[in-house]
């Protein structure tokens, strides 16, 4: 291929990578926006913690409903059309959650939003996988770094909006408008990835058996463990620091902020790490660092060491999900369905992880309950060869 054509192709891929990163960032920002105004939503609907907790299960269930079929949609129509079909309505739907009149309607709205969000998640990872494979670079960590950065930005903007007493409907309407504009602009840079061969059978056991190979199942288990480890920090780290380290609420919140920033930073530098250690080497190292981080967080004397453990915990888990998405995207035959299946298994960890740790914490305390993460870290190390790069 002539040098000029190579440069043109690389520029095209670079623009596609930028567009993919923007779509990831908007997804993270939208989630951060919603979470940042949860207290105001709870107060407006006069919901108890238990009632709100039940309602917050709805988006996870909605995501699990939509994810398995998203792979077929990406194969049939391409990831650009699929992202457009789900991301743009998802941005608009967040406004609807700010004006629902009751907790029951909020749960319904969250279920629909979760369906849109889950399909958006799968389809943007399909595009990310296509771009990095054509570029021959491990770019997936940077996309997920953009998601993390978007989440931090959305939460920070939400905090400022709450401090300035901006009404939630106005805040969410502005966020929806910005999200629609950014996603629509980014989609112009997407590369075609629709499969042009004969359509695979859908809905038949034999068809799915070609997707759920032992390798894909192992990748799914890695994803389940990684998402559970990450979710444990989101749900329990601040409570652990407050209840068992006596940090106070402000310093407890700082603990999770440290985790979020460290995870974003780790993902931004993840590409050279993966290219140097290999994808499986980076995942295995991540499992070891997770174990070290949890150990320092739980057993290290003093709050500064707990924060150091939090940083290690975040750096260990930061590349697990991106590596799993890249590996699933290399599955022969139906990579889009493999990405959908692995994503769905990961989201199952969001639903099952927090209650399991909560039940353990009721009996032994949060700190000891977090030690179950050692088992998950060991499983990540054991299954790491499944994500080895395949040509």
mmCIF file of N, CA and C in Angstrom, residues 275-391:
data_model
loop_
_atom_site.group_PDB
_atom_site.id
_atom_site.type_symbol
_atom_site.label_atom_id
_atom_site.label_comp_id
_atom_site.label_asym_id
_atom_site.label_seq_id
_atom_site.Cartn_x
_atom_site.Cartn_y
_atom_site.Cartn_z
ATOM 1 N N UNK A 275 0.751 -3.416 25.769
ATOM 2 C CA UNK A 275 1.629 -3.750 24.652
ATOM 3 C C UNK A 275 2.972 -4.277 25.140
ATOM 4 N N UNK A 276 3.371 -3.915 26.348
ATOM 5 C CA UNK A 276 4.650 -4.396 26.877
ATOM 6 C C UNK A 276 4.500 -5.767 27.556
ATOM 7 N N UNK A 277 3.465 -5.913 28.392
ATOM 8 C CA UNK A 277 3.284 -7.153 29.146
ATOM 9 C C UNK A 277 2.470 -8.193 28.381
ATOM 10 N N UNK A 278 1.802 -7.765 27.314
ATOM 11 C CA UNK A 278 0.809 -8.619 26.682
ATOM 12 C C UNK A 278 -0.505 -8.481 27.439
ATOM 13 N N UNK A 279 -1.607 -8.710 26.746
ATOM 14 C CA UNK A 279 -2.903 -8.518 27.400
ATOM 15 C C UNK A 279 -3.071 -9.452 28.591
ATOM 16 N N UNK A 280 -2.706 -10.729 28.406
ATOM 17 C CA UNK A 280 -2.870 -11.676 29.509
ATOM 18 C C UNK A 280 -1.926 -11.360 30.658
ATOM 19 N N UNK A 281 -0.715 -10.880 30.336
ATOM 20 C CA UNK A 281 0.217 -10.501 31.391
ATOM 21 C C UNK A 281 -0.290 -9.322 32.197
ATOM 22 N N UNK A 282 -0.901 -8.353 31.512
ATOM 23 C CA UNK A 282 -1.453 -7.192 32.212
ATOM 24 C C UNK A 282 -2.610 -7.605 33.115
ATOM 25 N N UNK A 283 -3.446 -8.531 32.653
ATOM 26 C CA UNK A 283 -4.575 -8.991 33.467
ATOM 27 C C UNK A 283 -4.080 -9.772 34.678
ATOM 28 N N UNK A 284 -3.090 -10.649 34.475
ATOM 29 C CA UNK A 284 -2.556 -11.407 35.604
ATOM 30 C C UNK A 284 -1.914 -10.468 36.624
ATOM 31 N N UNK A 285 -1.142 -9.501 36.142
ATOM 32 C CA UNK A 285 -0.550 -8.523 37.051
ATOM 33 C C UNK A 285 -1.635 -7.735 37.774
ATOM 34 N N UNK A 286 -2.725 -7.420 37.056
ATOM 35 C CA UNK A 286 -3.836 -6.709 37.677
ATOM 36 C C UNK A 286 -4.433 -7.484 38.835
ATOM 37 N N UNK A 287 -4.597 -8.796 38.669
ATOM 38 C CA UNK A 287 -5.127 -9.609 39.759
ATOM 39 C C UNK A 287 -4.241 -9.567 40.987
ATOM 40 N N UNK A 288 -2.924 -9.620 40.782
ATOM 41 C CA UNK A 288 -1.990 -9.555 41.908
ATOM 42 C C UNK A 288 -2.049 -8.198 42.597
ATOM 43 N N UNK A 289 -2.137 -7.128 41.809
ATOM 44 C CA UNK A 289 -2.181 -5.781 42.389
ATOM 45 C C UNK A 289 -3.505 -5.555 43.126
ATOM 46 N N UNK A 290 -4.604 -6.124 42.613
ATOM 47 C CA UNK A 290 -5.880 -6.039 43.335
ATOM 48 C C UNK A 290 -5.732 -6.640 44.729
ATOM 49 N N UNK A 291 -5.158 -7.842 44.795
ATOM 50 C CA UNK A 291 -4.992 -8.503 46.088
ATOM 51 C C UNK A 291 -4.139 -7.660 47.029
ATOM 52 N N UNK A 292 -3.043 -7.104 46.500
ATOM 53 C CA UNK A 292 -2.187 -6.259 47.334
ATOM 54 C C UNK A 292 -2.939 -5.019 47.804
ATOM 55 N N UNK A 293 -3.696 -4.404 46.904
ATOM 56 C CA UNK A 293 -4.427 -3.191 47.261
ATOM 57 C C UNK A 293 -5.483 -3.434 48.319
ATOM 58 N N UNK A 294 -6.252 -4.514 48.182
ATOM 59 C CA UNK A 294 -7.274 -4.821 49.184
ATOM 60 C C UNK A 294 -6.615 -5.120 50.526
ATOM 61 N N UNK A 295 -5.494 -5.845 50.506
ATOM 62 C CA UNK A 295 -4.793 -6.164 51.747
ATOM 63 C C UNK A 295 -4.325 -4.898 52.457
ATOM 64 N N UNK A 296 -3.732 -3.976 51.713
ATOM 65 C CA UNK A 296 -3.253 -2.729 52.324
ATOM 66 C C UNK A 296 -4.431 -1.892 52.817
ATOM 67 N N UNK A 297 -5.518 -1.861 52.050
ATOM 68 C CA UNK A 297 -6.698 -1.091 52.458
ATOM 69 C C UNK A 297 -7.278 -1.615 53.764
ATOM 70 N N UNK A 298 -7.367 -2.926 53.902
ATOM 71 C CA UNK A 298 -8.026 -3.522 55.064
ATOM 72 C C UNK A 298 -7.088 -3.635 56.262
ATOM 73 N N UNK A 299 -5.825 -3.993 56.021
ATOM 74 C CA UNK A 299 -4.923 -4.289 57.131
ATOM 75 C C UNK A 299 -3.920 -3.177 57.430
ATOM 76 N N UNK A 300 -3.700 -2.256 56.497
ATOM 77 C CA UNK A 300 -2.708 -1.211 56.713
ATOM 78 C C UNK A 300 -3.118 -0.266 57.832
ATOM 79 N N UNK A 301 -2.211 0.042 58.759
ATOM 80 C CA UNK A 301 -2.559 0.952 59.857
ATOM 81 C C UNK A 301 -2.646 2.403 59.383
ATOM 82 N N UNK A 302 -3.695 3.086 59.797
ATOM 83 C CA UNK A 302 -3.821 4.501 59.478
ATOM 84 C C UNK A 302 -4.533 4.754 58.166
ATOM 85 N N UNK A 303 -5.150 5.925 58.076
ATOM 86 C CA UNK A 303 -5.906 6.296 56.884
ATOM 87 C C UNK A 303 -5.027 6.488 55.646
ATOM 88 N N UNK A 304 -3.818 7.069 55.767
ATOM 89 C CA UNK A 304 -2.982 7.224 54.564
ATOM 90 C C UNK A 304 -2.688 5.892 53.874
ATOM 91 N N UNK A 305 -2.423 4.843 54.662
ATOM 92 C CA UNK A 305 -2.174 3.537 54.046
ATOM 93 C C UNK A 305 -3.448 2.973 53.412
ATOM 94 N N UNK A 306 -4.593 3.267 54.015
ATOM 95 C CA UNK A 306 -5.851 2.834 53.399
ATOM 96 C C UNK A 306 -6.031 3.499 52.040
ATOM 97 N N UNK A 307 -5.676 4.776 51.943
ATOM 98 C CA UNK A 307 -5.751 5.465 50.650
ATOM 99 C C UNK A 307 -4.761 4.863 49.658
ATOM 100 N N UNK A 308 -3.551 4.524 50.121
ATOM 101 C CA UNK A 308 -2.570 3.889 49.241
ATOM 102 C C UNK A 308 -3.109 2.558 48.726
ATOM 103 N N UNK A 309 -3.724 1.785 49.618
ATOM 104 C CA UNK A 309 -4.327 0.528 49.191
ATOM 105 C C UNK A 309 -5.425 0.741 48.169
ATOM 106 N N UNK A 310 -6.178 1.819 48.343
ATOM 107 C CA UNK A 310 -7.236 2.151 47.388
ATOM 108 C C UNK A 310 -6.664 2.419 45.999
ATOM 109 N N UNK A 311 -5.531 3.131 45.951
ATOM 110 C CA UNK A 311 -4.880 3.405 44.668
ATOM 111 C C UNK A 311 -4.450 2.094 44.002
ATOM 112 N N UNK A 312 -3.835 1.192 44.774
ATOM 113 C CA UNK A 312 -3.412 -0.092 44.213
ATOM 114 C C UNK A 312 -4.616 -0.908 43.743
ATOM 115 N N UNK A 313 -5.651 -0.899 44.533
ATOM 116 C CA UNK A 313 -6.899 -1.594 44.181
ATOM 117 C C UNK A 313 -7.404 -1.110 42.825
ATOM 118 N N UNK A 314 -7.424 0.202 42.636
ATOM 119 C CA UNK A 314 -7.909 0.782 41.374
ATOM 120 C C UNK A 314 -6.985 0.451 40.214
ATOM 121 N N UNK A 315 -5.671 0.566 40.429
ATOM 122 C CA UNK A 315 -4.723 0.277 39.357
ATOM 123 C C UNK A 315 -4.777 -1.195 38.959
ATOM 124 N N UNK A 316 -5.071 -2.067 39.923
ATOM 125 C CA UNK A 316 -5.177 -3.481 39.597
ATOM 126 C C UNK A 316 -6.377 -3.809 38.734
ATOM 127 N N UNK A 317 -7.514 -3.171 39.025
ATOM 128 C CA UNK A 317 -8.751 -3.534 38.325
ATOM 129 C C UNK A 317 -8.964 -2.743 37.040
ATOM 130 N N UNK A 318 -8.215 -1.663 36.837
ATOM 131 C CA UNK A 318 -8.552 -0.709 35.771
ATOM 132 C C UNK A 318 -8.501 -1.305 34.363
ATOM 133 N N UNK A 319 -7.658 -2.308 34.122
ATOM 134 C CA UNK A 319 -7.509 -2.849 32.769
ATOM 135 C C UNK A 319 -8.295 -4.135 32.540
ATOM 136 N N UNK A 320 -8.962 -4.645 33.568
ATOM 137 C CA UNK A 320 -9.630 -5.940 33.440
ATOM 138 C C UNK A 320 -10.764 -5.881 32.415
ATOM 139 N N UNK A 321 -11.673 -4.931 32.576
ATOM 140 C CA UNK A 321 -12.816 -4.849 31.660
ATOM 141 C C UNK A 321 -12.384 -4.496 30.234
ATOM 142 N N UNK A 322 -11.504 -3.498 30.029
ATOM 143 C CA UNK A 322 -11.052 -3.231 28.653
ATOM 144 C C UNK A 322 -10.390 -4.441 28.000
ATOM 145 N N UNK A 323 -9.569 -5.169 28.766
ATOM 146 C CA UNK A 323 -8.909 -6.351 28.208
ATOM 147 C C UNK A 323 -9.926 -7.411 27.810
ATOM 148 N N UNK A 324 -10.957 -7.574 28.632
ATOM 149 C CA UNK A 324 -11.990 -8.563 28.319
ATOM 150 C C UNK A 324 -12.751 -8.187 27.049
ATOM 151 N N UNK A 325 -13.046 -6.897 26.876
ATOM 152 C CA UNK A 325 -13.752 -6.465 25.669
ATOM 153 C C UNK A 325 -12.894 -6.700 24.417
ATOM 154 N N UNK A 326 -11.608 -6.382 24.516
ATOM 155 C CA UNK A 326 -10.715 -6.609 23.376
ATOM 156 C C UNK A 326 -10.640 -8.087 23.034
ATOM 157 N N UNK A 327 -10.508 -8.931 24.057
ATOM 158 C CA UNK A 327 -10.394 -10.369 23.821
ATOM 159 C C UNK A 327 -11.684 -10.935 23.231
ATOM 160 N N UNK A 328 -12.828 -10.500 23.742
ATOM 161 C CA UNK A 328 -14.104 -10.976 23.200
ATOM 162 C C UNK A 328 -14.269 -10.556 21.745
ATOM 163 N N UNK A 329 -13.783 -9.367 21.402
ATOM 164 C CA UNK A 329 -13.890 -8.877 20.033
ATOM 165 C C UNK A 329 -13.047 -9.651 19.037
ATOM 166 N N UNK A 330 -12.112 -10.466 19.520
ATOM 167 C CA UNK A 330 -11.287 -11.295 18.636
ATOM 168 C C UNK A 330 -11.851 -12.705 18.460
ATOM 169 N N UNK A 331 -13.014 -12.969 19.040
ATOM 170 C CA UNK A 331 -13.606 -14.302 18.925
ATOM 171 C C UNK A 331 -13.975 -14.582 17.471
ATOM 172 N N UNK A 332 -13.630 -15.748 16.947
ATOM 173 C CA UNK A 332 -13.954 -16.054 15.551
ATOM 174 C C UNK A 332 -15.449 -16.265 15.363
ATOM 175 N N UNK A 333 -15.933 -15.916 14.186
ATOM 176 C CA UNK A 333 -17.328 -16.188 13.858
ATOM 177 C C UNK A 333 -18.265 -15.049 14.181
ATOM 178 N N UNK A 334 -18.549 -14.839 15.466
ATOM 179 C CA UNK A 334 -19.539 -13.841 15.866
ATOM 180 C C UNK A 334 -18.992 -12.987 17.006
ATOM 181 N N UNK A 335 -17.994 -12.152 16.745
ATOM 182 C CA UNK A 335 -17.385 -11.358 17.823
ATOM 183 C C UNK A 335 -18.357 -10.391 18.481
ATOM 184 N N UNK A 336 -19.319 -9.856 17.723
ATOM 185 C CA UNK A 336 -20.266 -8.917 18.335
ATOM 186 C C UNK A 336 -21.108 -9.610 19.403
ATOM 187 N N UNK A 337 -21.501 -10.859 19.140
ATOM 188 C CA UNK A 337 -22.264 -11.605 20.138
ATOM 189 C C UNK A 337 -21.394 -11.964 21.335
ATOM 190 N N UNK A 338 -20.109 -12.228 21.096
ATOM 191 C CA UNK A 338 -19.206 -12.514 22.208
ATOM 192 C C UNK A 338 -19.067 -11.294 23.112
ATOM 193 N N UNK A 339 -18.928 -10.107 22.516
ATOM 194 C CA UNK A 339 -18.857 -8.879 23.311
ATOM 195 C C UNK A 339 -20.142 -8.695 24.111
ATOM 196 N N UNK A 340 -21.294 -8.948 23.479
ATOM 197 C CA UNK A 340 -22.577 -8.811 24.179
ATOM 198 C C UNK A 340 -22.674 -9.784 25.346
ATOM 199 N N UNK A 341 -22.256 -11.032 25.125
ATOM 200 C CA UNK A 341 -22.346 -12.039 26.180
ATOM 201 C C UNK A 341 -21.435 -11.698 27.350
ATOM 202 N N UNK A 342 -20.202 -11.307 27.049
ATOM 203 C CA UNK A 342 -19.249 -10.964 28.102
ATOM 204 C C UNK A 342 -19.721 -9.728 28.869
ATOM 205 N N UNK A 343 -20.259 -8.744 28.165
ATOM 206 C CA UNK A 343 -20.779 -7.544 28.830
ATOM 207 C C UNK A 343 -21.928 -7.887 29.765
ATOM 208 N N UNK A 344 -22.826 -8.764 29.312
ATOM 209 C CA UNK A 344 -23.970 -9.145 30.142
ATOM 210 C C UNK A 344 -23.515 -9.847 31.415
ATOM 211 N N UNK A 345 -22.521 -10.716 31.293
ATOM 212 C CA UNK A 345 -21.995 -11.392 32.479
ATOM 213 C C UNK A 345 -21.394 -10.366 33.440
ATOM 214 N N UNK A 346 -20.693 -9.374 32.895
ATOM 215 C CA UNK A 346 -20.130 -8.328 33.740
ATOM 216 C C UNK A 346 -21.199 -7.549 34.474
ATOM 217 N N UNK A 347 -22.270 -7.202 33.774
ATOM 218 C CA UNK A 347 -23.361 -6.466 34.424
ATOM 219 C C UNK A 347 -24.039 -7.313 35.493
ATOM 220 N N UNK A 348 -24.038 -8.629 35.330
ATOM 221 C CA UNK A 348 -24.582 -9.496 36.376
ATOM 222 C C UNK A 348 -23.795 -9.325 37.670
ATOM 223 N N UNK A 349 -22.490 -9.047 37.544
ATOM 224 C CA UNK A 349 -21.681 -8.790 38.729
ATOM 225 C C UNK A 349 -22.109 -7.538 39.467
ATOM 226 N N UNK A 350 -22.600 -6.538 38.717
ATOM 227 C CA UNK A 350 -23.097 -5.315 39.347
ATOM 228 C C UNK A 350 -24.307 -5.627 40.219
ATOM 229 N N UNK A 351 -25.145 -6.575 39.770
ATOM 230 C CA UNK A 351 -26.362 -6.914 40.510
ATOM 231 C C UNK A 351 -26.084 -7.839 41.689
ATOM 232 N N UNK A 352 -25.154 -8.781 41.525
ATOM 233 C CA UNK A 352 -24.960 -9.803 42.555
ATOM 234 C C UNK A 352 -23.875 -9.454 43.563
ATOM 235 N N UNK A 353 -22.856 -8.695 43.135
ATOM 236 C CA UNK A 353 -21.733 -8.417 44.021
ATOM 237 C C UNK A 353 -22.094 -7.659 45.287
ATOM 238 N N UNK A 354 -22.727 -6.482 45.182
ATOM 239 C CA UNK A 354 -23.026 -5.695 46.388
ATOM 240 C C UNK A 354 -23.861 -6.437 47.433
ATOM 241 N N UNK A 355 -24.940 -7.168 47.045
ATOM 242 C CA UNK A 355 -25.693 -7.879 48.076
ATOM 243 C C UNK A 355 -24.887 -8.964 48.771
ATOM 244 N N UNK A 356 -24.039 -9.682 48.018
ATOM 245 C CA UNK A 356 -23.234 -10.741 48.630
ATOM 246 C C UNK A 356 -22.296 -10.151 49.674
ATOM 247 N N UNK A 357 -21.612 -9.072 49.323
ATOM 248 C CA UNK A 357 -20.709 -8.434 50.281
ATOM 249 C C UNK A 357 -21.509 -7.872 51.453
ATOM 250 N N UNK A 358 -22.702 -7.333 51.177
ATOM 251 C CA UNK A 358 -23.538 -6.806 52.251
ATOM 252 C C UNK A 358 -23.957 -7.881 53.238
ATOM 253 N N UNK A 359 -24.335 -9.060 52.738
ATOM 254 C CA UNK A 359 -24.722 -10.164 53.624
ATOM 255 C C UNK A 359 -23.536 -10.589 54.485
ATOM 256 N N UNK A 360 -22.357 -10.695 53.867
ATOM 257 C CA UNK A 360 -21.162 -11.037 54.637
ATOM 258 C C UNK A 360 -20.850 -9.966 55.671
ATOM 259 N N UNK A 361 -21.001 -8.692 55.279
ATOM 260 C CA UNK A 361 -20.684 -7.589 56.191
ATOM 261 C C UNK A 361 -21.588 -7.600 57.416
ATOM 262 N N UNK A 362 -22.830 -8.024 57.259
ATOM 263 C CA UNK A 362 -23.739 -8.104 58.403
ATOM 264 C C UNK A 362 -23.225 -9.074 59.457
ATOM 265 N N UNK A 363 -22.471 -10.076 59.031
ATOM 266 C CA UNK A 363 -22.007 -11.110 59.957
ATOM 267 C C UNK A 363 -20.586 -10.876 60.458
ATOM 268 N N UNK A 364 -19.720 -10.338 59.600
ATOM 269 C CA UNK A 364 -18.303 -10.249 59.984
ATOM 270 C C UNK A 364 -17.748 -8.835 59.890
ATOM 271 N N UNK A 365 -18.536 -7.860 59.444
ATOM 272 C CA UNK A 365 -18.032 -6.503 59.258
ATOM 273 C C UNK A 365 -17.593 -6.276 57.815
ATOM 274 N N UNK A 366 -17.566 -4.993 57.415
ATOM 275 C CA UNK A 366 -17.257 -4.671 56.019
ATOM 276 C C UNK A 366 -15.828 -5.059 55.663
ATOM 277 N N UNK A 367 -14.885 -4.763 56.552
ATOM 278 C CA UNK A 367 -13.483 -5.044 56.257
ATOM 279 C C UNK A 367 -13.248 -6.510 55.945
ATOM 280 N N UNK A 368 -13.742 -7.386 56.810
ATOM 281 C CA UNK A 368 -13.560 -8.819 56.568
ATOM 282 C C UNK A 368 -14.353 -9.284 55.350
ATOM 283 N N UNK A 369 -15.506 -8.699 55.129
ATOM 284 C CA UNK A 369 -16.289 -9.075 53.946
ATOM 285 C C UNK A 369 -15.535 -8.754 52.664
ATOM 286 N N UNK A 370 -14.769 -7.659 52.669
ATOM 287 C CA UNK A 370 -14.011 -7.283 51.475
ATOM 288 C C UNK A 370 -12.910 -8.293 51.148
ATOM 289 N N UNK A 371 -12.558 -9.148 52.111
ATOM 290 C CA UNK A 371 -11.511 -10.134 51.850
ATOM 291 C C UNK A 371 -11.948 -11.174 50.824
ATOM 292 N N UNK A 372 -13.257 -11.249 50.542
ATOM 293 C CA UNK A 372 -13.714 -12.153 49.481
ATOM 294 C C UNK A 372 -13.130 -11.734 48.132
ATOM 295 N N UNK A 373 -12.702 -10.474 48.031
ATOM 296 C CA UNK A 373 -12.098 -10.003 46.783
ATOM 297 C C UNK A 373 -10.778 -10.712 46.488
ATOM 298 N N UNK A 374 -10.132 -11.288 47.523
ATOM 299 C CA UNK A 374 -8.926 -12.087 47.269
ATOM 300 C C UNK A 374 -9.253 -13.271 46.359
ATOM 301 N N UNK A 375 -10.403 -13.891 46.600
ATOM 302 C CA UNK A 375 -10.813 -15.038 45.779
ATOM 303 C C UNK A 375 -11.021 -14.600 44.330
ATOM 304 N N UNK A 376 -11.656 -13.444 44.150
ATOM 305 C CA UNK A 376 -11.893 -12.944 42.798
ATOM 306 C C UNK A 376 -10.579 -12.569 42.117
ATOM 307 N N UNK A 377 -9.646 -11.988 42.872
ATOM 308 C CA UNK A 377 -8.339 -11.649 42.299
ATOM 309 C C UNK A 377 -7.603 -12.909 41.859
ATOM 310 N N UNK A 378 -7.693 -13.973 42.670
ATOM 311 C CA UNK A 378 -7.052 -15.240 42.297
ATOM 312 C C UNK A 378 -7.686 -15.817 41.038
ATOM 313 N N UNK A 379 -9.009 -15.702 40.917
ATOM 314 C CA UNK A 379 -9.688 -16.203 39.719
ATOM 315 C C UNK A 379 -9.259 -15.423 38.484
ATOM 316 N N UNK A 380 -9.088 -14.110 38.615
ATOM 317 C CA UNK A 380 -8.616 -13.296 37.490
ATOM 318 C C UNK A 380 -7.247 -13.781 37.029
ATOM 319 N N UNK A 381 -6.357 -14.043 37.980
ATOM 320 C CA UNK A 381 -5.023 -14.547 37.619
ATOM 321 C C UNK A 381 -5.121 -15.911 36.935
ATOM 322 N N UNK A 382 -5.984 -16.772 37.450
ATOM 323 C CA UNK A 382 -6.088 -18.131 36.913
ATOM 324 C C UNK A 382 -6.626 -18.143 35.486
ATOM 325 N N UNK A 383 -7.587 -17.266 35.198
ATOM 326 C CA UNK A 383 -8.217 -17.258 33.874
ATOM 327 C C UNK A 383 -7.547 -16.288 32.902
ATOM 328 N N UNK A 384 -6.500 -15.604 33.331
ATOM 329 C CA UNK A 384 -5.857 -14.590 32.488
ATOM 330 C C UNK A 384 -5.441 -15.098 31.108
ATOM 331 N N UNK A 385 -4.959 -16.344 30.956
ATOM 332 C CA UNK A 385 -4.573 -16.790 29.604
ATOM 333 C C UNK A 385 -5.699 -16.709 28.578
ATOM 334 N N UNK A 386 -6.957 -16.664 29.014
ATOM 335 C CA UNK A 386 -8.076 -16.612 28.065
ATOM 336 C C UNK A 386 -8.088 -15.323 27.259
ATOM 337 N N UNK A 387 -7.470 -14.256 27.776
ATOM 338 C CA UNK A 387 -7.507 -12.973 27.062
ATOM 339 C C UNK A 387 -6.267 -12.770 26.193
ATOM 340 N N UNK A 388 -5.458 -13.803 26.056
ATOM 341 C CA UNK A 388 -4.262 -13.682 25.219
ATOM 342 C C UNK A 388 -4.641 -13.219 23.812
ATOM 343 N N UNK A 389 -3.820 -12.344 23.239
ATOM 344 C CA UNK A 389 -4.107 -11.776 21.920
ATOM 345 C C UNK A 389 -4.163 -12.885 20.883
ATOM 346 N N UNK A 390 -5.216 -12.850 20.039
ATOM 347 C CA UNK A 390 -5.352 -13.804 18.939
ATOM 348 C C UNK A 390 -5.340 -13.035 17.635
ATOM 349 N N UNK A 391 -4.587 -13.503 16.699
ATOM 350 C CA UNK A 391 -4.512 -12.847 15.385
ATOM 351 C C UNK A 391 -5.671 -13.297 14.519
#
